[in-house]
Amino acid sequence: MSDATDPWLIVGLGNPGPDYAANRHNVGFMVADLLATRIGGKFKRAQKAQAQVVEGRMGPPGPASRRVILVKPMSYMNLSGGPVTALRDFYKVPTDHVVAVHDELDVDYGMLRLKLGGGDNGHNGLKSMTKAMGPDYHRVRFGIGRPPGRMQVADFVLKDFSSTERKELEFLVDRSADSVECLLAEGLERAQSTYNS
């Protein structure tokens, strides 16, 4: 069982490279980038895994401060489990101190859902993580909604946010980062009651 002194591994899920940077599927990277800015760090290549990492502290100074490792797997979405598990083991992070931030089709655009454990709902990043280390990690699910008309899911998630969506995107990424900080500082129930919409 984890305790308050254990570090947290915050995993933004996405695909590496400029072609994917603004895709719906990369919203996890966007949140991770913002959190890195907030803790005053820059992503660097991890020595122990195919990933970029930032180490730092989150929350108010003193005993409430949490040691965090922010992670962006560089393995492509469907292979995220390998780098995440390698880093979890290297930093000795309990699985319930792992947080995956990811896009979610079954939640309307702009809505957030935080939870611990559960299925992968067809999300290849979660599928890979769960296969590698089991389902008992936290998720911050960033709603992107369902594809319009007959558009295939794969095409939808690998497209950039629409111009209408982009008007709110910065605010929503900011809110998602807030929800991660709340989860670490105040626990899942408080984060859910504040941010689940």
XYZ file of N, CA, C and O in Angstrom:
788
model
N 0.856 -1.203 0.000
C 0.000 0.000 0.000
C 0.885 1.244 0.000
O 1.914 1.290 0.660
N 0.461 2.251 -0.734
C 1.271 3.462 -0.850
C 1.067 4.363 0.374
O 0.087 4.257 1.085
N 2.021 5.269 0.587
C 1.829 6.280 1.627
C 2.196 7.651 1.066
O 2.617 7.782 -0.079
N 2.029 8.670 1.899
C 2.144 10.058 1.436
C 3.540 10.409 0.922
O 3.695 11.354 0.157
N 4.551 9.674 1.342
C 5.910 10.019 0.907
C 6.273 9.383 -0.439
O 7.294 9.716 -1.029
N 5.453 8.458 -0.925
C 5.753 7.819 -2.213
C 5.615 8.830 -3.354
O 4.721 9.685 -3.327
N 6.490 8.722 -4.360
C 6.364 9.627 -5.500
C 5.148 9.292 -6.363
O 4.584 8.195 -6.251
N 4.770 10.228 -7.209
C 3.679 10.038 -8.170
C 4.256 10.076 -9.586
O 5.135 10.888 -9.881
N 3.729 9.215 -10.441
C 4.105 9.186 -11.851
C 2.901 9.696 -12.635
O 1.847 9.054 -12.650
N 3.033 10.872 -13.227
C 1.933 11.478 -13.996
C 2.247 11.263 -15.473
O 3.218 11.821 -15.999
N 1.429 10.463 -16.138
C 1.697 10.060 -17.518
C 0.734 10.771 -18.460
O -0.483 10.541 -18.404
N 1.253 11.649 -19.299
C 0.444 12.220 -20.365
C 0.544 11.296 -21.571
O 1.640 11.014 -22.042
N -0.591 10.784 -22.034
C -0.558 9.864 -23.174
C -0.686 10.628 -24.487
O -1.454 11.588 -24.596
N 0.083 10.199 -25.485
C 0.054 10.831 -26.801
C 0.999 10.106 -27.737
O 1.536 9.048 -27.410
N 1.179 10.677 -28.905
C 2.122 10.153 -29.894
C 3.238 11.168 -30.103
O 2.978 12.368 -30.149
N 4.487 10.705 -30.241
C 5.601 11.643 -30.418
C 5.635 12.245 -31.825
O 5.136 11.647 -32.768
N 6.236 13.421 -31.928
C 6.477 14.030 -33.242
C 5.506 15.141 -33.569
O 4.369 15.151 -33.098
N 5.962 16.101 -34.392
C 5.158 17.294 -34.693
C 3.866 16.999 -35.444
O 2.889 17.739 -35.323
N 3.819 15.908 -36.220
C 2.600 15.598 -36.977
C 1.410 15.317 -36.066
O 0.267 15.476 -36.459
N 1.692 14.860 -34.847
C 0.618 14.474 -33.929
C 0.340 15.525 -32.857
O -0.627 15.396 -32.103
N 1.184 16.542 -32.778
C 1.212 17.423 -31.601
C -0.149 18.015 -31.233
O -0.481 18.121 -30.058
N -0.957 18.404 -32.227
C -2.231 19.076 -31.929
C -3.434 18.141 -32.061
O -4.583 18.586 -32.001
N -3.177 16.826 -32.222
C -4.275 15.852 -32.344
C -5.079 15.735 -31.052
O -4.541 15.930 -29.958
N -6.330 15.325 -31.193
C -7.152 15.032 -30.005
C -6.477 13.968 -29.130
O -6.540 14.025 -27.920
N -5.860 12.970 -29.778
C -5.224 11.860 -29.063
C -4.044 12.335 -28.206
O -3.551 11.581 -27.371
N -3.567 13.555 -28.436
C -2.380 14.060 -27.736
C -2.689 15.019 -26.602
O -1.799 15.692 -26.104
N -3.941 15.054 -26.177
C -4.285 16.004 -25.118
C -3.530 15.671 -23.826
O -3.204 16.565 -23.031
N -3.197 14.401 -23.621
C -2.399 14.026 -22.445
C -1.041 14.698 -22.442
O -0.559 15.158 -21.395
N -0.405 14.769 -23.619
C 0.882 15.480 -23.743
C 0.698 16.958 -23.414
O 1.555 17.570 -22.774
N -0.432 17.548 -23.875
C -0.671 18.977 -23.636
C -0.759 19.266 -22.138
O -0.201 20.252 -21.644
N -1.466 18.394 -21.413
C -1.603 18.575 -19.961
C -0.247 18.379 -19.272
O 0.135 19.143 -18.383
N 0.499 17.360 -19.707
C 1.831 17.111 -19.119
C 2.761 18.304 -19.346
O 3.515 18.700 -18.448
N 2.705 18.895 -20.543
C 3.537 20.064 -20.838
C 3.200 21.235 -19.910
O 4.096 21.927 -19.412
N 1.906 21.436 -19.677
C 1.496 22.529 -18.794
C 1.947 22.258 -17.351
O 2.456 23.159 -16.669
N 1.798 21.023 -16.896
C 2.245 20.690 -15.537
C 3.758 20.886 -15.389
O 4.226 21.359 -14.354
N 4.506 20.543 -16.440
C 5.969 20.751 -16.406
C 6.288 22.234 -16.241
O 7.164 22.617 -15.458
N 5.559 23.077 -16.972
C 5.747 24.524 -16.851
C 5.434 24.981 -15.424
O 6.174 25.773 -14.839
N 4.376 24.457 -14.860
C 3.970 24.860 -13.505
C 5.016 24.498 -12.458
O 5.174 25.222 -11.467
N 5.697 23.354 -12.643
C 6.697 22.979 -11.636
C 8.100 23.467 -12.021
O 9.081 23.156 -11.349
N 8.150 24.236 -13.120
C 9.416 24.863 -13.504
C 10.425 23.895 -14.104
O 11.629 24.102 -13.973
N 9.945 22.854 -14.758
C 10.853 21.860 -15.342
C 10.755 21.777 -16.847
O 9.807 22.288 -17.440
N 11.758 21.148 -17.450
C 11.755 20.908 -18.896
C 11.903 19.409 -19.135
O 12.690 18.747 -18.470
N 11.141 18.893 -20.099
C 11.240 17.468 -20.400
C 12.613 17.125 -20.965
O 13.155 17.849 -21.790
N 13.155 16.004 -20.469
C 14.435 15.482 -20.962
C 14.260 14.009 -21.254
O 13.397 13.353 -20.674
N 15.113 13.490 -22.116
C 15.041 12.071 -22.453
C 15.356 11.233 -21.222
O 16.344 11.467 -20.534
N 14.501 10.250 -20.939
C 14.728 9.365 -19.792
C 15.880 8.420 -20.104
O 16.027 7.969 -21.234
N 16.683 8.119 -19.088
C 17.785 7.160 -19.254
C 17.258 5.730 -19.283
O 17.838 4.868 -19.914
N 16.178 5.487 -18.572
C 15.734 4.111 -18.308
C 14.580 3.645 -19.191
O 14.136 2.523 -19.050
N 14.062 4.504 -20.050
C 12.884 4.118 -20.830
C 12.745 5.031 -22.043
O 13.320 6.118 -22.083
N 11.956 4.559 -23.004
C 11.691 5.352 -24.203
C 10.611 6.383 -23.847
O 9.425 6.177 -24.077
N 11.058 7.459 -23.232
C 10.127 8.468 -22.730
C 10.883 9.752 -22.439
O 12.105 9.758 -22.362
N 10.117 10.829 -22.283
C 10.668 12.087 -21.772
C 10.118 12.279 -20.364
O 8.950 11.952 -20.100
N 10.955 12.784 -19.467
C 10.542 12.946 -18.077
C 10.947 14.315 -17.521
O 11.888 14.935 -18.003
N 10.199 14.735 -16.524
C 10.534 15.905 -15.702
C 10.307 15.485 -14.255
O 9.252 14.943 -13.937
N 11.281 15.736 -13.406
C 11.107 15.466 -11.976
C 10.958 16.788 -11.244
O 11.581 17.783 -11.604
N 10.120 16.777 -10.213
C 9.946 17.993 -9.432
C 8.991 17.759 -8.277
O 8.721 16.622 -7.901
N 8.481 18.863 -7.740
C 7.530 18.773 -6.634
C 6.287 19.565 -7.002
O 6.371 20.593 -7.677
N 5.146 19.078 -6.536
C 3.872 19.709 -6.856
C 3.142 19.985 -5.550
O 3.212 19.179 -4.623
N 2.466 21.099 -5.527
C 1.704 21.445 -4.332
C 2.435 22.470 -3.492
O 3.542 22.890 -3.821
N 1.823 22.868 -2.366
C 2.423 23.904 -1.520
C 3.716 23.408 -0.887
O 3.868 22.205 -0.673
N 4.661 24.307 -0.601
C 5.900 23.891 0.064
C 5.583 23.252 1.412
O 4.574 23.568 2.030
N 6.458 22.366 1.846
C 6.243 21.722 3.145
C 5.741 20.300 2.994
O 5.842 19.708 1.929
N 5.147 19.756 4.059
C 4.768 18.346 4.071
C 3.698 17.988 3.040
O 3.569 16.832 2.651
N 2.907 18.969 2.589
C 1.850 18.681 1.603
C 2.409 18.576 0.181
O 1.718 18.166 -0.747
N 3.661 18.944 -0.003
C 4.291 18.887 -1.327
C 4.483 17.428 -1.743
O 4.820 16.587 -0.925
N 4.246 17.132 -3.006
C 4.373 15.767 -3.510
C 5.512 15.680 -4.519
O 5.634 16.532 -5.403
N 6.315 14.636 -4.413
C 7.349 14.388 -5.421
C 6.671 13.790 -6.657
O 5.914 12.824 -6.554
N 6.919 14.394 -7.822
C 6.279 13.912 -9.050
C 7.311 13.671 -10.145
O 8.344 14.349 -10.210
N 6.994 12.692 -10.976
C 7.729 12.459 -12.212
C 6.696 12.549 -13.325
O 5.757 11.757 -13.374
N 6.837 13.579 -14.144
C 5.949 13.730 -15.308
C 6.548 12.932 -16.462
O 7.760 12.982 -16.694
N 5.692 12.237 -17.192
C 6.168 11.333 -18.245
C 5.383 11.545 -19.530
O 4.145 11.631 -19.513
N 6.127 11.613 -20.638
C 5.516 11.516 -21.970
C 6.179 10.323 -22.669
O 7.342 10.418 -23.075
N 5.480 9.184 -22.784
C 6.070 8.043 -23.489
C 6.349 8.418 -24.952
O 5.532 9.076 -25.593
N 7.500 8.012 -25.455
C 7.892 8.319 -26.835
C 7.809 7.062 -27.719
O 8.472 6.963 -28.737
N 6.958 6.140 -27.309
C 6.915 4.821 -27.941
C 5.741 4.664 -28.903
O 5.525 3.586 -29.426
N 4.949 5.700 -29.086
C 3.632 5.648 -29.721
C 2.621 5.067 -28.740
O 2.933 4.250 -27.881
N 1.397 5.550 -28.914
C 0.317 5.296 -27.956
C 0.154 3.818 -27.606
O 0.073 3.453 -26.443
N 0.116 2.953 -28.621
C -0.242 1.554 -28.368
C 0.874 0.760 -27.694
O 0.699 -0.419 -27.396
N 2.030 1.402 -27.447
C 3.142 0.734 -26.746
C 3.508 1.470 -25.442
O 4.589 1.263 -24.894
N 2.601 2.309 -24.955
C 2.893 3.146 -23.778
C 3.234 2.341 -22.526
O 3.985 2.802 -21.659
N 2.688 1.151 -22.394
C 2.849 0.369 -21.169
C 4.296 0.055 -20.829
O 4.678 0.069 -19.656
N 5.113 -0.224 -21.841
C 6.519 -0.580 -21.605
C 7.290 0.524 -20.912
O 7.844 0.319 -19.813
N 7.342 1.728 -21.512
C 8.065 2.830 -20.863
C 7.480 3.208 -19.497
O 8.224 3.498 -18.560
N 6.157 3.206 -19.376
C 5.535 3.605 -18.108
C 5.911 2.618 -17.001
O 6.291 3.017 -15.895
N 5.845 1.329 -17.303
C 6.174 0.318 -16.292
C 7.650 0.376 -15.916
O 8.008 0.255 -14.737
N 8.519 0.595 -16.916
C 9.961 0.711 -16.628
C 10.225 1.875 -15.675
O 11.012 1.755 -14.721
N 9.554 3.000 -15.900
C 9.754 4.174 -15.046
C 9.101 3.985 -13.682
O 9.650 4.397 -12.659
N 7.943 3.351 -13.650
C 7.303 3.044 -12.360
C 8.258 2.215 -11.488
O 8.434 2.488 -10.300
N 8.869 1.211 -12.113
C 9.775 0.337 -11.357
C 11.057 1.078 -10.955
O 11.535 0.940 -9.823
N 11.590 1.877 -11.863
C 12.833 2.599 -11.592
C 12.662 3.584 -10.429
O 13.515 3.682 -9.538
N 11.544 4.322 -10.441
C 11.316 5.325 -9.395
C 10.597 4.743 -8.163
O 10.300 5.472 -7.223
N 10.293 3.427 -8.208
C 9.606 2.749 -7.096
C 8.273 3.427 -6.754
O 8.006 3.805 -5.591
N 7.456 3.590 -7.767
C 6.143 4.232 -7.610
C 5.075 3.138 -7.468
O 4.981 2.269 -8.336
N 4.275 3.181 -6.403
C 3.166 2.224 -6.306
C 2.190 2.457 -7.476
O 1.993 3.593 -7.904
N 1.563 1.377 -7.941
C 0.669 1.506 -9.103
C -0.462 2.491 -8.836
O -0.890 3.212 -9.746
N -0.944 2.586 -7.590
C -2.029 3.538 -7.324
C -1.534 4.981 -7.220
O -2.323 5.898 -6.964
N -0.230 5.197 -7.444
C 0.319 6.546 -7.560
C 0.689 6.865 -9.013
O 1.412 7.819 -9.272
N 0.190 6.053 -9.936
C 0.348 6.333 -11.366
C -0.948 6.987 -11.842
O -2.045 6.511 -11.533
N -0.823 8.081 -12.591
C -1.991 8.792 -13.134
C -1.812 8.891 -14.648
O -0.827 9.455 -15.122
N -2.772 8.344 -15.392
C -2.763 8.479 -16.856
C -3.724 9.596 -17.250
O -4.899 9.579 -16.863
N -3.231 10.570 -17.993
C -4.070 11.656 -18.506
C -4.282 11.374 -19.987
O -3.325 11.266 -20.753
N -5.552 11.222 -20.398
C -5.809 10.759 -21.767
C -7.126 11.285 -22.319
O -8.002 11.727 -21.578
N -7.251 11.217 -23.642
C -8.488 11.576 -24.331
C -9.525 10.470 -24.112
O -9.175 9.300 -23.995
N -10.797 10.852 -24.057
C -11.868 9.881 -23.785
C -13.051 10.130 -24.722
O -13.670 11.194 -24.670
N -13.358 9.144 -25.567
C -14.444 9.265 -26.544
C -15.829 9.308 -25.905
O -16.734 9.977 -26.413
N -16.016 8.580 -24.802
C -17.353 8.453 -24.218
C -17.690 9.550 -23.218
O -18.638 9.424 -22.447
N -16.899 10.608 -23.227
C -17.184 11.777 -22.401
C -17.251 12.973 -23.354
O -16.417 13.109 -24.248
N -18.280 13.810 -23.189
C -18.459 14.952 -24.093
C -17.250 15.882 -24.058
O -16.568 15.987 -23.025
N -17.045 16.577 -25.174
C -15.893 17.480 -25.256
C -15.893 18.472 -24.097
O -16.909 19.094 -23.780
N -14.727 18.591 -23.457
C -14.554 19.575 -22.391
C -14.909 19.088 -21.007
O -14.614 19.740 -20.022
N -15.550 17.904 -20.928
C -15.891 17.349 -19.620
C -14.714 16.514 -19.096
O -13.952 15.946 -19.881
N -14.585 16.450 -17.788
C -13.529 15.643 -17.166
C -14.156 14.553 -16.313
O -15.211 14.756 -15.718
N -13.480 13.406 -16.254
C -13.858 12.340 -15.326
C -12.573 11.780 -14.719
O -11.688 11.339 -15.461
N -12.475 11.791 -13.413
C -11.339 11.172 -12.726
C -11.798 9.879 -12.087
O -12.915 9.813 -11.546
N -10.966 8.853 -12.168
C -11.317 7.593 -11.512
C -10.062 6.779 -11.246
O -8.987 7.066 -11.778
N -10.240 5.744 -10.428
C -9.171 4.798 -10.123
C -9.589 3.449 -10.676
O -10.674 2.962 -10.370
N -8.733 2.843 -11.509
C -9.020 1.532 -12.073
C -10.083 1.573 -13.154
O -10.520 2.635 -13.590
N -10.476 0.384 -13.598
C -11.505 0.282 -14.629
C -10.943 -0.271 -15.919
O -9.779 -0.671 -15.994
N -11.794 -0.297 -16.938
C -11.413 -0.843 -18.243
C -10.666 0.170 -19.086
O -10.403 1.289 -18.655
N -10.343 -0.245 -20.317
C -9.610 0.676 -21.204
C -10.512 1.325 -22.245
O -10.106 2.242 -22.947
N -11.766 0.833 -22.372
C -12.737 1.427 -23.297
C -12.180 1.547 -24.718
O -12.482 2.499 -25.427
N -11.332 0.601 -25.116
C -10.786 0.620 -26.471
C -9.637 1.587 -26.682
O -9.156 1.737 -27.802
N -9.206 2.267 -25.610
C -8.100 3.238 -25.740
C -6.777 2.471 -25.745
O -6.436 1.790 -24.773
N -6.016 2.591 -26.833
C -4.805 1.763 -26.984
C -3.720 2.075 -25.961
O -2.964 1.190 -25.566
N -3.631 3.322 -25.521
C -2.649 3.670 -24.499
C -2.970 3.009 -23.170
O -2.098 2.430 -22.515
N -4.254 3.068 -22.769
C -4.682 2.424 -21.525
C -4.556 0.907 -21.635
O -4.152 0.234 -20.690
N -4.919 0.382 -22.797
C -4.830 -1.065 -23.017
C -3.402 -1.551 -22.780
O -3.161 -2.547 -22.097
N -2.441 -0.802 -23.324
C -1.035 -1.167 -23.183
C -0.572 -1.035 -21.730
O 0.126 -1.905 -21.200
N -0.987 0.045 -21.054
C -0.612 0.232 -19.647
C -1.202 -0.863 -18.767
O -0.532 -1.413 -17.903
N -2.474 -1.182 -18.993
C -3.156 -2.185 -18.167
C -2.538 -3.566 -18.384
O -2.352 -4.330 -17.427
N -2.191 -3.876 -19.630
C -1.555 -5.162 -19.919
C -0.203 -5.261 -19.195
O 0.178 -6.315 -18.689
N 0.502 -4.137 -19.099
C 1.838 -4.132 -18.499
C 1.808 -4.131 -16.971
O 2.689 -4.698 -16.339
N 0.805 -3.481 -16.360
C 0.881 -3.346 -14.891
C -0.451 -3.505 -14.177
O -0.543 -3.218 -12.984
N -1.480 -3.978 -14.874
C -2.787 -4.121 -14.239
C -3.574 -2.816 -14.285
O -3.037 -1.771 -14.662
N -4.861 -2.855 -13.899
C -5.744 -1.693 -14.083
C -5.771 -0.690 -12.933
O -6.454 0.326 -13.023
N -5.024 -0.948 -11.848
C -5.247 -0.170 -10.619
C -4.460 1.131 -10.547
O -3.764 1.406 -9.570
N -4.562 1.930 -11.598
C -3.945 3.258 -11.619
C -5.049 4.298 -11.847
O -6.164 3.963 -12.270
N -4.734 5.551 -11.533
C -5.706 6.635 -11.712
C -5.782 7.055 -13.177
O -4.796 6.972 -13.902
N -6.969 7.545 -13.546
C -7.131 8.100 -14.891
C -7.761 9.488 -14.781
O -8.686 9.698 -13.992
N -7.245 10.414 -15.563
C -7.894 11.709 -15.768
C -8.357 11.685 -17.218
O -7.560 11.752 -18.148
N -9.677 11.531 -17.384
C -10.252 11.313 -18.707
C -10.742 12.651 -19.257
O -11.674 13.246 -18.723
N -10.113 13.103 -20.323
C -10.436 14.388 -20.955
C -11.404 14.096 -22.103
O -11.045 13.456 -23.085
N -12.639 14.552 -21.959
C -13.656 14.242 -22.972
C -13.364 14.874 -24.326
O -13.100 16.071 -24.415
N -13.420 14.040 -25.364
C -13.302 14.575 -26.740
C -14.573 14.289 -27.534
O -14.714 14.720 -28.676
N -15.515 13.544 -26.938
C -16.762 13.235 -27.630
C -16.562 12.203 -28.734
O -15.455 11.724 -28.970
N -17.653 11.883 -29.388
C -17.650 10.857 -30.439
C -17.440 11.502 -31.809
O -17.795 12.658 -32.015
N -16.893 10.743 -32.778
C -16.717 11.303 -34.116
C -18.062 11.628 -34.765
O -19.036 10.919 -34.513
N -18.085 12.681 -35.575
C -19.342 13.035 -36.252
C -19.648 12.055 -37.387
O -18.740 11.479 -37.994
N -20.934 11.856 -37.645
C -21.353 11.050 -38.804
C -20.739 9.670 -38.815
O -20.762 8.952 -37.825
N -20.143 9.340 -39.956
C -19.571 7.997 -40.102
C -18.054 7.995 -40.005
O -17.409 7.028 -40.407
N -17.497 9.081 -39.507
C -16.034 9.134 -39.393
C -15.539 8.014 -38.480
O -16.118 7.746 -37.436
N -14.468 7.359 -38.902
C -13.868 6.305 -38.106
C -13.215 6.901 -36.845
O -12.655 7.988 -36.886
N -13.273 6.141 -35.755
C -12.677 6.592 -34.490
C -11.195 6.913 -34.669
O -10.705 7.948 -34.210
N -10.464 6.034 -35.365
C -9.013 6.246 -35.545
C -8.728 7.555 -36.274
O -7.787 8.277 -35.931
N -9.551 7.878 -37.267
C -9.363 9.142 -37.999
C -9.673 10.335 -37.095
O -8.971 11.351 -37.115
N -10.716 10.190 -36.289
C -11.159 11.283 -35.416
C -10.101 11.632 -34.373
O -9.751 12.800 -34.191
N -9.557 10.612 -33.695
C -8.607 10.902 -32.612
C -7.277 11.422 -33.151
O -6.555 12.133 -32.454
N -6.962 11.078 -34.405
C -5.694 11.540 -34.988
C -5.858 12.823 -35.805
O -4.982 13.206 -36.568
N -6.993 13.484 -35.638
C -7.190 14.810 -36.237
C -6.971 15.873 -35.161
O -7.155 15.633 -33.974
N -6.585 17.069 -35.609
C -6.446 18.188 -34.681
C -7.825 18.593 -34.148
O -8.851 18.350 -34.801
N -7.836 19.228 -32.988
C -9.081 19.795 -32.474
C -9.629 20.799 -33.490
O -8.871 21.493 -34.174
N -10.950 20.855 -33.585
C -11.584 21.785 -34.533
C -11.363 23.223 -34.074
O -11.004 23.474 -32.920
N -11.624 24.171 -34.974
C -11.422 25.583 -34.615
C -12.354 25.984 -33.470
O -11.981 26.754 -32.585
N -13.570 25.437 -33.445
C -14.501 25.725 -32.338
C -13.953 25.168 -31.034
O -13.967 25.843 -29.997
N -13.463 23.924 -31.080
C -12.915 23.302 -29.868
C -11.687 24.052 -29.371
O -11.489 24.196 -28.160
N -10.881 24.540 -30.303
C -9.626 25.208 -29.905
C -9.869 26.485 -29.117
O -9.019 26.912 -28.350
N -11.066 27.094 -29.292
C -11.372 28.314 -28.536
C -11.356 28.047 -27.036
O -11.050 28.933 -26.241
N -11.739 26.851 -26.647
C -11.810 26.504 -25.218
C -10.641 25.648 -24.760
O -10.487 25.401 -23.567
N -9.834 25.159 -25.696
C -8.856 24.119 -25.377
C -7.870 24.543 -24.286
O -7.605 23.777 -23.350
N -7.365 25.760 -24.378
C -6.370 26.204 -23.397
C -6.958 26.183 -21.985
O -6.332 25.699 -21.040
N -8.183 26.681 -21.865
C -8.869 26.677 -20.566
C -9.062 25.248 -20.063
O -8.861 24.940 -18.886
N -9.456 24.335 -20.956
C -9.755 22.952 -20.567
C -8.488 22.185 -20.174
O -8.504 21.380 -19.236
N -7.389 22.439 -20.888
C -6.106 21.816 -20.526
C -5.679 22.333 -19.150
O -5.209 21.569 -18.300
N -5.877 23.622 -18.916
C -5.558 24.236 -17.632
C -6.375 23.582 -16.507
O -5.847 23.232 -15.446
N -7.650 23.377 -16.766
C -8.543 22.757 -15.773
C -8.115 21.309 -15.502
O -8.162 20.838 -14.371
N -7.705 20.611 -16.548
C -7.239 19.228 -16.374
C -5.985 19.188 -15.503
O -5.845 18.315 -14.638
N -5.076 20.122 -15.743
C -3.862 20.202 -14.914
C -4.233 20.498 -13.462
O -3.672 19.910 -12.533
N -5.203 21.390 -13.266
C -5.695 21.674 -11.903
C -6.208 20.403 -11.238
O -5.993 20.169 -10.047
N -6.927 19.577 -12.019
C -7.527 18.368 -11.446
C -6.450 17.375 -11.005
O -6.611 16.687 -9.998
N -5.348 17.313 -11.748
C -4.232 16.445 -11.355
C -3.639 16.939 -10.034
O -3.396 16.158 -9.110
N -3.431 18.243 -9.941
C -2.874 18.810 -8.703
C -3.802 18.554 -7.515
O -3.349 18.224 -6.418
N -5.103 18.670 -7.748
C -6.080 18.429 -6.686
C -6.062 16.953 -6.265
O -6.104 16.644 -5.066
N -5.977 16.065 -7.235
C -5.907 14.627 -6.937
C -4.728 14.316 -6.017
O -4.874 13.597 -5.029
N -3.574 14.877 -6.322
C -2.382 14.606 -5.522
C -2.476 15.234 -4.140
O -2.073 14.633 -3.144
N -3.014 16.450 -4.069
C -3.024 17.186 -2.803
C -4.158 16.753 -1.884
O -3.990 16.689 -0.666
N -5.333 16.454 -2.485
C -6.536 16.284 -1.649
C -7.226 14.942 -1.819
O -8.217 14.661 -1.147
N -6.729 14.100 -2.740
C -7.306 12.768 -2.899
C -8.357 12.694 -3.988
O -8.859 13.716 -4.476
N -8.698 11.462 -4.348
C -9.590 11.219 -5.483
C -10.998 11.753 -5.250
O -11.564 12.388 -6.141
N -11.558 11.503 -4.070
C -12.957 11.918 -3.847
C -13.126 13.416 -3.990
O -14.078 13.889 -4.622
N -12.187 14.168 -3.396
C -12.289 15.628 -3.495
C -12.107 16.077 -4.956
O -12.854 16.944 -5.441
N -11.145 15.467 -5.657
C -10.921 15.835 -7.060
C -12.148 15.501 -7.913
O -12.534 16.275 -8.788
N -12.769 14.356 -7.640
C -13.971 13.974 -8.401
C -15.106 14.960 -8.140
O -15.781 15.403 -9.067
N -15.316 15.308 -6.876
C -16.454 16.192 -6.565
C -16.220 17.594 -7.136
O -17.169 18.296 -7.485
N -14.954 17.983 -7.281
C -14.662 19.316 -7.813
C -14.648 19.345 -9.347
O -15.134 20.300 -9.951
N -14.130 18.284 -9.964
C -13.856 18.356 -11.415
C -14.698 17.437 -12.280
O -14.836 17.693 -13.470
N -15.252 16.357 -11.734
C -16.087 15.503 -12.585
C -17.337 16.270 -12.969
O -18.023 16.836 -12.119
N -17.590 16.319 -14.276
C -18.715 17.149 -14.720
C -19.626 16.345 -15.603
O -19.297 15.276 -16.043
